PDB file of C-alpha atoms in Angstrom:
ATOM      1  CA  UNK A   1     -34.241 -36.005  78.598  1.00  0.00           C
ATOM      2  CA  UNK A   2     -34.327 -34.973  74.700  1.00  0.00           C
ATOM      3  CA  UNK A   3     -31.271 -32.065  74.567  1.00  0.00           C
ATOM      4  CA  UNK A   4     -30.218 -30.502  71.826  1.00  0.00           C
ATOM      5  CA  UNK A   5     -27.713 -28.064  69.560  1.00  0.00           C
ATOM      6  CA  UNK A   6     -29.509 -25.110  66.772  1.00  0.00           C
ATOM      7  CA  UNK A   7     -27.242 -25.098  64.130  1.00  0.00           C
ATOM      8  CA  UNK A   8     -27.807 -21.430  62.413  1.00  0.00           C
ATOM      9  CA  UNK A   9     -26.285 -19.121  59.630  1.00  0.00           C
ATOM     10  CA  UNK A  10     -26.766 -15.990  61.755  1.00  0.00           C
ATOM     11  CA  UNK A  11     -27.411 -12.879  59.850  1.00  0.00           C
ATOM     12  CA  UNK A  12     -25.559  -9.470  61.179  1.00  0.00           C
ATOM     13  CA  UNK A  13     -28.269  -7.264  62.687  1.00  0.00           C
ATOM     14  CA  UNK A  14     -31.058  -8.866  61.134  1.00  0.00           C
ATOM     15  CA  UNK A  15     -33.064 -10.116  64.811  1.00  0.00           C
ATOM     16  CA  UNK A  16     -36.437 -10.528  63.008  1.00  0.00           C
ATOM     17  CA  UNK A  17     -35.001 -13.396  60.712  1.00  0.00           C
ATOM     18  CA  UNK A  18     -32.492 -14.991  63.182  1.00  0.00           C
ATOM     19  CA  UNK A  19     -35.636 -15.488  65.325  1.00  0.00           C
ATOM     20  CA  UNK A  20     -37.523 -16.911  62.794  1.00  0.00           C
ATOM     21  CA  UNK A  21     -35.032 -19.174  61.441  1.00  0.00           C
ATOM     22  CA  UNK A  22     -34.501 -20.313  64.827  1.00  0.00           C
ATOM     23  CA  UNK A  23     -38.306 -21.039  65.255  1.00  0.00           C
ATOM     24  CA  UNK A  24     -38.752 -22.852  61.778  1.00  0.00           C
ATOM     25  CA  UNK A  25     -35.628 -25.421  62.665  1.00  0.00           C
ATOM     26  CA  UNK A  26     -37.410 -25.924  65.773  1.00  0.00           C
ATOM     27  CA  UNK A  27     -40.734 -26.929  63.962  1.00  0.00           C
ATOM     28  CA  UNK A  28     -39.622 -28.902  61.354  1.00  0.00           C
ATOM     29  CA  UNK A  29     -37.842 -31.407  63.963  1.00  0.00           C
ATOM     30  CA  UNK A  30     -40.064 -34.387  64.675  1.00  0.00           C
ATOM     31  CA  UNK A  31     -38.498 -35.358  67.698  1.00  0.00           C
ATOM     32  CA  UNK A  32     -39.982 -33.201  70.777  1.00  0.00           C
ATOM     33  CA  UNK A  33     -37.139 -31.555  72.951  1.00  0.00           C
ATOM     34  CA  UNK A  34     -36.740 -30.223  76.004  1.00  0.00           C
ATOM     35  CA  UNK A  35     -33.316 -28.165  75.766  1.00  0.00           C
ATOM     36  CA  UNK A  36     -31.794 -26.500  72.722  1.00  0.00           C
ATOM     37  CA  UNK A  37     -28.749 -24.708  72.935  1.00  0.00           C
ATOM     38  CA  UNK A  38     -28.488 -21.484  70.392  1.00  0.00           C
ATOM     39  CA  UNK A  39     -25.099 -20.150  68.949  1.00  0.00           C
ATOM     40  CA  UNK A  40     -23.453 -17.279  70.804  1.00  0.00           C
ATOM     41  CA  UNK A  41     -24.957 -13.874  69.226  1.00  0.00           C
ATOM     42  CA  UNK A  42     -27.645 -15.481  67.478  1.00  0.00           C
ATOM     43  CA  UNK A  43     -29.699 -12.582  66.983  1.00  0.00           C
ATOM     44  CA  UNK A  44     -27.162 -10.116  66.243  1.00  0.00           C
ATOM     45  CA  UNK A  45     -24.101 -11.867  64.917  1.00  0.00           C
ATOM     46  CA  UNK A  46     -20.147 -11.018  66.377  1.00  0.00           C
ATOM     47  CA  UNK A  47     -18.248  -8.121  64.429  1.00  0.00           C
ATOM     48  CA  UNK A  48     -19.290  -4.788  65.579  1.00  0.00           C
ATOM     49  CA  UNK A  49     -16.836  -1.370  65.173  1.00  0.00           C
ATOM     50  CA  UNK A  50     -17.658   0.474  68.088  1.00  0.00           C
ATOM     51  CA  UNK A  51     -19.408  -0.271  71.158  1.00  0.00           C
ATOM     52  CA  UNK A  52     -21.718   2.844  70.053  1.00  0.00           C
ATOM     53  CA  UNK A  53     -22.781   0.493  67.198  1.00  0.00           C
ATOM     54  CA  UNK A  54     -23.303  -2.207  69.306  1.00  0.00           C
ATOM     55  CA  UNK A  55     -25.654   0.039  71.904  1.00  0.00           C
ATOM     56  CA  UNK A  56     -27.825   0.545  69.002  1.00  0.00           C
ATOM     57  CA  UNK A  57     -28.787  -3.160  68.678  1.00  0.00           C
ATOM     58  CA  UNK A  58     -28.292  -4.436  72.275  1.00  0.00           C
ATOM     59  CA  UNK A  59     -31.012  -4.986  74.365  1.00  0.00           C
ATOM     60  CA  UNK A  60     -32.526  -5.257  77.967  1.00  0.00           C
ATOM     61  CA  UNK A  61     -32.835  -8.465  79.411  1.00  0.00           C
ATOM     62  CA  UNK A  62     -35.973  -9.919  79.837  1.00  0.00           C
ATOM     63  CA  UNK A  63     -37.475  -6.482  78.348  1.00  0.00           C
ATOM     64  CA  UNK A  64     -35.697  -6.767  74.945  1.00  0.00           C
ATOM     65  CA  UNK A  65     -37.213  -8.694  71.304  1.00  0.00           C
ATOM     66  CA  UNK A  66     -34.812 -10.935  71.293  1.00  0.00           C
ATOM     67  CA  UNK A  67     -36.056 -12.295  75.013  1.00  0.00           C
ATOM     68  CA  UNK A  68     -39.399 -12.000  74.435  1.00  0.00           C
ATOM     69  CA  UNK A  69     -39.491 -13.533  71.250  1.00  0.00           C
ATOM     70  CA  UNK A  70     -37.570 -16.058  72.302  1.00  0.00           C
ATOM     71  CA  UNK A  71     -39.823 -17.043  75.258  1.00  0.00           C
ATOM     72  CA  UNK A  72     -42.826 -17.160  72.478  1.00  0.00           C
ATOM     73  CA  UNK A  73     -41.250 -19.985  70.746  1.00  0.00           C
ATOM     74  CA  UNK A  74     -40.597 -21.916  74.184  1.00  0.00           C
ATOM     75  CA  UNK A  75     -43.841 -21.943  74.356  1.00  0.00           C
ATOM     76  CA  UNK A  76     -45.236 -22.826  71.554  1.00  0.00           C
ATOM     77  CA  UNK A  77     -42.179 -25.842  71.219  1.00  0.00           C
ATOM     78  CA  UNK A  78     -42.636 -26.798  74.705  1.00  0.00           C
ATOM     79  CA  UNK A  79     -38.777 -26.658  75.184  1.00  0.00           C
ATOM     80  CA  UNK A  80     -36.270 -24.415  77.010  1.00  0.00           C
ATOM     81  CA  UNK A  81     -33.274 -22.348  74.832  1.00  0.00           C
ATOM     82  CA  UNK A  82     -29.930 -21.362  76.109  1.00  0.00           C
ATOM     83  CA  UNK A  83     -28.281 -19.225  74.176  1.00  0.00           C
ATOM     84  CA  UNK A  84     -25.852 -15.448  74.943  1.00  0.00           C
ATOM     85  CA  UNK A  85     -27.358 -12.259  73.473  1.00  0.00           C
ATOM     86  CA  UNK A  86     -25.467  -8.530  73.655  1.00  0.00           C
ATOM     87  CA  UNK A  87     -27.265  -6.996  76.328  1.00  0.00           C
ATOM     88  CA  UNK A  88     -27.093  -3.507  77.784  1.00  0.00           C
ATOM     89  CA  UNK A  89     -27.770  -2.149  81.366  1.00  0.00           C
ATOM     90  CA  UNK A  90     -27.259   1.449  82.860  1.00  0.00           C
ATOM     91  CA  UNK A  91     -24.627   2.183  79.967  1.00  0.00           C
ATOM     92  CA  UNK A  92     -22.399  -1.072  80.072  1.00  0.00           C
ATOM     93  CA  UNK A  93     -22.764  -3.765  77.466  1.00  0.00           C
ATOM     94  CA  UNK A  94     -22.376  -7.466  78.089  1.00  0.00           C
ATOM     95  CA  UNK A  95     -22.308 -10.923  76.329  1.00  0.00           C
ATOM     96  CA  UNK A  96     -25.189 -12.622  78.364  1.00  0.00           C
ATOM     97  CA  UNK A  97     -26.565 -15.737  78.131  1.00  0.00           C
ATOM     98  CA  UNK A  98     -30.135 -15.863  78.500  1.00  0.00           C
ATOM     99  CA  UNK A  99     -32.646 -19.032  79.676  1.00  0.00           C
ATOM    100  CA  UNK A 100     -35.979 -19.228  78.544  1.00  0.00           C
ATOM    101  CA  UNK A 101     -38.513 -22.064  79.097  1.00  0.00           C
ATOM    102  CA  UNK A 102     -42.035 -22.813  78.262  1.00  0.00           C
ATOM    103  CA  UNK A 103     -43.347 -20.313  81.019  1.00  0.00           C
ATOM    104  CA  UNK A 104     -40.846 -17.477  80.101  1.00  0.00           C
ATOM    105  CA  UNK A 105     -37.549 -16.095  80.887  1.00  0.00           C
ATOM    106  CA  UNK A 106     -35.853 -18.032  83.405  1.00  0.00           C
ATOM    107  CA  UNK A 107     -32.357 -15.820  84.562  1.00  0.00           C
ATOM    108  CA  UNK A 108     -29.525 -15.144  82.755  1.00  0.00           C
ATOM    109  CA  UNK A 109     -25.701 -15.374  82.608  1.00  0.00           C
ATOM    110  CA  UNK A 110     -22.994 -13.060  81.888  1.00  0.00           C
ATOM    111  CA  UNK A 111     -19.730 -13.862  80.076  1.00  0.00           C
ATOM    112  CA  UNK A 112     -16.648 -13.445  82.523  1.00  0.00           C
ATOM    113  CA  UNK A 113     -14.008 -14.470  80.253  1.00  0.00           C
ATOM    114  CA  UNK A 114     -13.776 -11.986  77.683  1.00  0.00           C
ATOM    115  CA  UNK A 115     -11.391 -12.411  74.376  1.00  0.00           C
ATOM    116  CA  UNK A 116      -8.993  -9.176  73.457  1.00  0.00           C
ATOM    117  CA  UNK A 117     -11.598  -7.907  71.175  1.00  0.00           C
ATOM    118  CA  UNK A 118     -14.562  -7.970  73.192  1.00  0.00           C
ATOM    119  CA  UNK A 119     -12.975  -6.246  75.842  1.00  0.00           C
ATOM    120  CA  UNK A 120     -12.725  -3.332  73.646  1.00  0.00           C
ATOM    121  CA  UNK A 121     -16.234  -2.836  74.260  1.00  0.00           C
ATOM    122  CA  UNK A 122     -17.786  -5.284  76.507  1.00  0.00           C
ATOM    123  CA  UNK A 123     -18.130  -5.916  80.351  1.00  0.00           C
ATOM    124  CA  UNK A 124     -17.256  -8.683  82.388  1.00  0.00           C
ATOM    125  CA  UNK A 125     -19.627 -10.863  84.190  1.00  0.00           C
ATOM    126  CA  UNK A 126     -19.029 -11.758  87.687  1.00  0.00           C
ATOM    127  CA  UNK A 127     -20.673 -14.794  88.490  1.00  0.00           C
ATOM    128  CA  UNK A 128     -22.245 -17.807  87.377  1.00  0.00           C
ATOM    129  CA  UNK A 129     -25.177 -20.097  88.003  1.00  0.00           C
ATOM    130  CA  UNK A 130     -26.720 -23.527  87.792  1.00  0.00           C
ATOM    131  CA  UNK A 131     -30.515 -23.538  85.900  1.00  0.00           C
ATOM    132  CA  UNK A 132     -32.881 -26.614  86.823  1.00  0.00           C
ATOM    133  CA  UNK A 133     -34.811 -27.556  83.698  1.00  0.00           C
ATOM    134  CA  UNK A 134     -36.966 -30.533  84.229  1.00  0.00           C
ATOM    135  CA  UNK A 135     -35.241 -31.704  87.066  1.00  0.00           C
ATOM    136  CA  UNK A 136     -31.673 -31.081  85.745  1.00  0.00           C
ATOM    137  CA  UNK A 137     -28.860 -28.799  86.611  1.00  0.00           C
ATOM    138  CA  UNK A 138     -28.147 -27.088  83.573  1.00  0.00           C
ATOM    139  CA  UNK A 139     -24.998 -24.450  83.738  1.00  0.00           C
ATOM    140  CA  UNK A 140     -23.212 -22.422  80.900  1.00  0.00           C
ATOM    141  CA  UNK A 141     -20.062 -21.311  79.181  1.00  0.00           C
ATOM    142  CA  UNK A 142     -19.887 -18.747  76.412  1.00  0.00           C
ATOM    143  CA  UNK A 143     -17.603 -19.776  73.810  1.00  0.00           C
ATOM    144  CA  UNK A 144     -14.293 -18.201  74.941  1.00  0.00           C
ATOM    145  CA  UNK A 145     -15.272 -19.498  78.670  1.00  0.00           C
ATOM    146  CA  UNK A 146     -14.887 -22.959  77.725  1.00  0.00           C
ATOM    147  CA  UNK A 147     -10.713 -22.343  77.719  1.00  0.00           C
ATOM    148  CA  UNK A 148     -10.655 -21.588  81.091  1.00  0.00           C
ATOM    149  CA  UNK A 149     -10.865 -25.246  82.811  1.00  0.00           C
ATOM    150  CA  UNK A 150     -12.052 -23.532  86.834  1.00  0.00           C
ATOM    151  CA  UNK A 151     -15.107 -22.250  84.460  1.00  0.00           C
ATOM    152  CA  UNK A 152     -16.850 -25.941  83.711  1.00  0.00           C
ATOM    153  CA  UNK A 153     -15.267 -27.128  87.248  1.00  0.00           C
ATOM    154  CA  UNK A 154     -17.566 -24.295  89.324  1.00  0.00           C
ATOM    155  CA  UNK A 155     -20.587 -25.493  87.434  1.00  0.00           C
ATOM    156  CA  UNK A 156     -19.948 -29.191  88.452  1.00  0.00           C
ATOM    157  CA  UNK A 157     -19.085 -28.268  91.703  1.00  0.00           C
ATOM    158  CA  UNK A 158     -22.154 -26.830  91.739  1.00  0.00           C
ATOM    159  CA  UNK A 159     -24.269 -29.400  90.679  1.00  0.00           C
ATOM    160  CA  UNK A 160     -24.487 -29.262  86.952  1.00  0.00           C
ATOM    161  CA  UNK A 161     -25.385 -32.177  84.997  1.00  0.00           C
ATOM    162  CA  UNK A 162     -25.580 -30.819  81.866  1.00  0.00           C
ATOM    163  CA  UNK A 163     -23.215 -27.815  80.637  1.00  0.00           C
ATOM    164  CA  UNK A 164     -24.424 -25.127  78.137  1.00  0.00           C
ATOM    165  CA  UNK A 165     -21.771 -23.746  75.670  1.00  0.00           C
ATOM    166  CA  UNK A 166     -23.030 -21.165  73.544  1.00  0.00           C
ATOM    167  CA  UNK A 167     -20.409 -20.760  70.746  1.00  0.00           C
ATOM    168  CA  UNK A 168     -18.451 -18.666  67.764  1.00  0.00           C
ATOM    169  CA  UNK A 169     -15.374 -20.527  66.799  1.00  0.00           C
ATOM    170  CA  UNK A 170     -13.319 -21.369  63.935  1.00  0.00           C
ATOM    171  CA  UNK A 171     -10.809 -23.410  65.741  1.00  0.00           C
ATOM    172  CA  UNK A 172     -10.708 -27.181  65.784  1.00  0.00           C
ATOM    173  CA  UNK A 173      -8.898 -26.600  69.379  1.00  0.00           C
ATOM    174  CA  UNK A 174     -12.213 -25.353  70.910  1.00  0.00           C
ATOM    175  CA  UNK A 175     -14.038 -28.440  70.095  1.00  0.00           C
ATOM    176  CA  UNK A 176     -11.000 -30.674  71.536  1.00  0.00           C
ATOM    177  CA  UNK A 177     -11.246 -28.412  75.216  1.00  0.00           C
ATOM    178  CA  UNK A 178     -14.738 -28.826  75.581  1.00  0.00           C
ATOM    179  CA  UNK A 179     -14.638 -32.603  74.783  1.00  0.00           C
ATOM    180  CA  UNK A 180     -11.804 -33.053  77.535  1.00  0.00           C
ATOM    181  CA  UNK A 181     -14.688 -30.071  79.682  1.00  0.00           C
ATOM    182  CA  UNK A 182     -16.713 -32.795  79.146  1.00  0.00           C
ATOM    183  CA  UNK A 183     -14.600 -35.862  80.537  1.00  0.00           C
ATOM    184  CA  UNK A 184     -12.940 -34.161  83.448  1.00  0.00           C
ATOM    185  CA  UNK A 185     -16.539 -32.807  84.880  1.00  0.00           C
ATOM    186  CA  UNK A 186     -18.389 -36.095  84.224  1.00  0.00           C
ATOM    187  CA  UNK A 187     -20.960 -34.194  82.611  1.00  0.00           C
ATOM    188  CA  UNK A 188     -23.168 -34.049  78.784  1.00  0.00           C
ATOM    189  CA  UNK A 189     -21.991 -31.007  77.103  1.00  0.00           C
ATOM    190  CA  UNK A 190     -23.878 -29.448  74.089  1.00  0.00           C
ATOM    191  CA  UNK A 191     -22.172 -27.280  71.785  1.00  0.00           C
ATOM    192  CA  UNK A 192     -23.876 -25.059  69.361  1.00  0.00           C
ATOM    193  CA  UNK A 193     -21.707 -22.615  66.842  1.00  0.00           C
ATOM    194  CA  UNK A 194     -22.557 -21.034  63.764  1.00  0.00           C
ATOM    195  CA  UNK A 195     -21.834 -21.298  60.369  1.00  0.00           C
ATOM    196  CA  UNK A 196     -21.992 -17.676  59.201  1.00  0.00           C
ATOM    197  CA  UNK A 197     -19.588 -15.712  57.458  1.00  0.00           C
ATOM    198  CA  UNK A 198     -18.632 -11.855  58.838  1.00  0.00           C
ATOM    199  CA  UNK A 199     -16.565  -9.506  57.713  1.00  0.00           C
ATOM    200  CA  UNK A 200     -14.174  -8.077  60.057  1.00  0.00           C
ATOM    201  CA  UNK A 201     -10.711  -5.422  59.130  1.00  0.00           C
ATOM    202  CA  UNK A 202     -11.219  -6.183  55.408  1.00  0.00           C
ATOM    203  CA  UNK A 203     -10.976 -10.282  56.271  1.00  0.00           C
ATOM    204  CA  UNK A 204     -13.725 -12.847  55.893  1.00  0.00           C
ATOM    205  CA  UNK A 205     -14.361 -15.247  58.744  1.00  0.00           C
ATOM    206  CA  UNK A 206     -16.465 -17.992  58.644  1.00  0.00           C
ATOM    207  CA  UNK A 207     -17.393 -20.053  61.584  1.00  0.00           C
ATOM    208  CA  UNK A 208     -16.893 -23.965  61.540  1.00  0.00           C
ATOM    209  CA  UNK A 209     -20.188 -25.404  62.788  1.00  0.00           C
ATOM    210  CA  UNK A 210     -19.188 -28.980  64.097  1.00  0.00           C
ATOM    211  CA  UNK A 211     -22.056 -28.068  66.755  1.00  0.00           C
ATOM    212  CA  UNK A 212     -22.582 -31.001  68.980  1.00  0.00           C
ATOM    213  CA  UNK A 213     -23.663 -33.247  72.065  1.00  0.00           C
ATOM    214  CA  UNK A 214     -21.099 -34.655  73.857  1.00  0.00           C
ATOM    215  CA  UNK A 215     -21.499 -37.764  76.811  1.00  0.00           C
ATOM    216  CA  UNK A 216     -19.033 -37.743  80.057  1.00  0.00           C
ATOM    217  CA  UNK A 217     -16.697 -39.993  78.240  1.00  0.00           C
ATOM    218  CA  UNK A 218     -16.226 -37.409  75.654  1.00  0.00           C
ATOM    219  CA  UNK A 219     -18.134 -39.280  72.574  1.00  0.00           C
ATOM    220  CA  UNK A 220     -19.553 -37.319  70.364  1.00  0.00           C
ATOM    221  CA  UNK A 221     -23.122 -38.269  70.370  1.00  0.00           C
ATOM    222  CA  UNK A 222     -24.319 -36.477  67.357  1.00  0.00           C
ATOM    223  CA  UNK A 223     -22.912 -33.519  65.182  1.00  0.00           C
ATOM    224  CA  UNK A 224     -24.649 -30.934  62.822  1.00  0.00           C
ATOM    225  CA  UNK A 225     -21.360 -30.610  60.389  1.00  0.00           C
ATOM    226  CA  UNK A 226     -21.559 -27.659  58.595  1.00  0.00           C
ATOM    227  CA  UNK A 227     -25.290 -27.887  57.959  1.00  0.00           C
ATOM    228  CA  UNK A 228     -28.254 -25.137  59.277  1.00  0.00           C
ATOM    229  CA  UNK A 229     -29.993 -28.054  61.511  1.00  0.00           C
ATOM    230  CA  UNK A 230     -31.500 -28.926  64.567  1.00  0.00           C
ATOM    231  CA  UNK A 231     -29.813 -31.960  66.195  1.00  0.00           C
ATOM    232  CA  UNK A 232     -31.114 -34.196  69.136  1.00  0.00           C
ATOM    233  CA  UNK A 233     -29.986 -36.876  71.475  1.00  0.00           C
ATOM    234  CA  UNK A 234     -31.886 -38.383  74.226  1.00  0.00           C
ATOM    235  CA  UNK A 235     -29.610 -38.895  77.228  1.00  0.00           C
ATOM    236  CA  UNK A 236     -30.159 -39.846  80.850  1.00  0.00           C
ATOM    237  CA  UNK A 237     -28.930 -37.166  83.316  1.00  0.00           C
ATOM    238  CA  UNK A 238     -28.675 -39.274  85.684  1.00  0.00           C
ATOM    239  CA  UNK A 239     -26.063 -40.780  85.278  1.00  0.00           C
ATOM    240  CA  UNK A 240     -23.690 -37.747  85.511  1.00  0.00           C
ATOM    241  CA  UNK A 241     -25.484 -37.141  89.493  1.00  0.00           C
ATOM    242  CA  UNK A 242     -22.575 -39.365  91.045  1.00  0.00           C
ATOM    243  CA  UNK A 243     -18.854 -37.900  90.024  1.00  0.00           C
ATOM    244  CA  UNK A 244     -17.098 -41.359  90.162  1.00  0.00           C
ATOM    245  CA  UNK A 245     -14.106 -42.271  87.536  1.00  0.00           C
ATOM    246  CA  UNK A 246     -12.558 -45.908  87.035  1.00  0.00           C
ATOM    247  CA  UNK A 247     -10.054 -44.840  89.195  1.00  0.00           C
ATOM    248  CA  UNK A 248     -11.218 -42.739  91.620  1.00  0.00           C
ATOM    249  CA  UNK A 249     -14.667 -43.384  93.332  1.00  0.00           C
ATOM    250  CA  UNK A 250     -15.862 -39.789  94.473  1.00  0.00           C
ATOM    251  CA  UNK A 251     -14.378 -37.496  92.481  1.00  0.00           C
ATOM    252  CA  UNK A 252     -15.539 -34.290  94.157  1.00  0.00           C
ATOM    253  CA  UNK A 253     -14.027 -35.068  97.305  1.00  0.00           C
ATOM    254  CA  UNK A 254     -10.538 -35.669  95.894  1.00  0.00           C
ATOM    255  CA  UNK A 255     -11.046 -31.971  94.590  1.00  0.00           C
ATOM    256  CA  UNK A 256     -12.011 -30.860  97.389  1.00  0.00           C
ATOM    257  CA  UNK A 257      -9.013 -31.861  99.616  1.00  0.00           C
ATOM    258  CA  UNK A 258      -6.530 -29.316  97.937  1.00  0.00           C
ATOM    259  CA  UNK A 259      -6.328 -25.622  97.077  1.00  0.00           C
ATOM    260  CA  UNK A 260      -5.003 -25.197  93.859  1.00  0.00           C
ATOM    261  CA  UNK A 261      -4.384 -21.354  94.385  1.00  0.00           C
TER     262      UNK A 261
END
């Protein structure tokens, strides 16, 4: 399986050109791929004032351009995207990851872990959910997710393979968690941030990049640096189906023997 990380200077409210950035990285690659991961607000960028601003740009999900546009360029590229989107529904607004393959939307996920700011004006999610694409278990974490260890844990409990994280960080920290994500859940984990810069209470804040696909022994497979780039890596899934460590032969089992809380 081909996977992959989009790489993108996001611009703030323009969805037209995120979109179409998004769709000429994906045809100037020359490797085919089957799953891209896509920044975390990649159509809309991060900073908003007021959640009345925010309902302005938000959409529906699967209804909404961002969606439906999205789905287009699956498509045409023959490849699914992962990626979270602000959505709204019935008056609430929510950080949602959406998955899209070559026959259209697939289901979405909302963000449960919400950072001091975007509770101000976002909802939590309540659940979460494994995707098969191609054959693989495919789950997700949105960026602030990835801190919360039981988040990546459900997922492999669940069956995941292959774990989604749709990213906006500046922090060198964040890329450390998800490699260790990575190792503890004997799973491939694809990171995608962006390298934009916003403007947020008179401050400038530019995102890191250092988007990347990382194996279950937390190497670093390939990174995008700071560059606007598509990256690939073929890996084989497979070998992330049995859960067993150097030291302990079924790993899920030893979980499963104690209650943490």
């Amino acid at each position: 399986m081909i996977i992959g990380s989009l790489q993108m200077n996001v611009e703030k409210k323009d969805k037209i050109k995120n979109l179409n950035t998004i769709e000429k990285l994906i045809n100037q690659s020359v490797d085919s791929v089957d799953l891209v991961v896509l920044p975390e607000l990649f159509s809309t960028g991060y900073f908003f004032d007021s959640a009345s601003e925010l309902m302005e740009i938000a959409e529906e999900i699967p209804n909404g351009y961002t969606t439906r546009r999205l789905s287009e360029i699956a498509k045409n590229a023959n490849c699914h995207f992962v990626g979270a989107i602000a959505e709204q529904d019935n008056g609430h607004l929510y950080i949602t990851a959406i998955v899209v393959g070559p026959s259209g939307y697939m289901g979405k996920q909302r963000k449960r872990h919400l950072t001091d700011h975007e509770s101000k004006v976002f909802s939590c999610g309540t659940s979460s959910e494994v995707f098969d694409i191609n054959g693989c278990k495919v789950g997700i974490v949105i960026c602030f997710e990835g801190w919360f260890p039981e988040s990546a844990r459900e997922l492999m409990l669940k069956g995941a393979q292959i774990i989604c994280h749709s990213a906006l960080t500046c922090q060198e920290r964040t890329l450390d968690i998800m490699r260790i994500r990575a190792i503890e859940n004997k799973v491939y984990l694809i990171l995608a941030n962006s390298i934009s810069t916003e403007y947020h209470n008179n401050e400038s804040i530019t995102f890191r990049g250092d988007s990347r696909v990382i194996d279950y022994d937390g190497n670093i497979l390939v990174n995008a640096g700071q560059d606007e780039k598509l990256i690939t890596v073929e890996v084989n899934e497979e070998h992330t189906i049995h859960k067993d460590l150097e030291d302990c032969k079924d790993l899920i089992s030893e979980i499963k023997k104690h209650t943490y809380y």
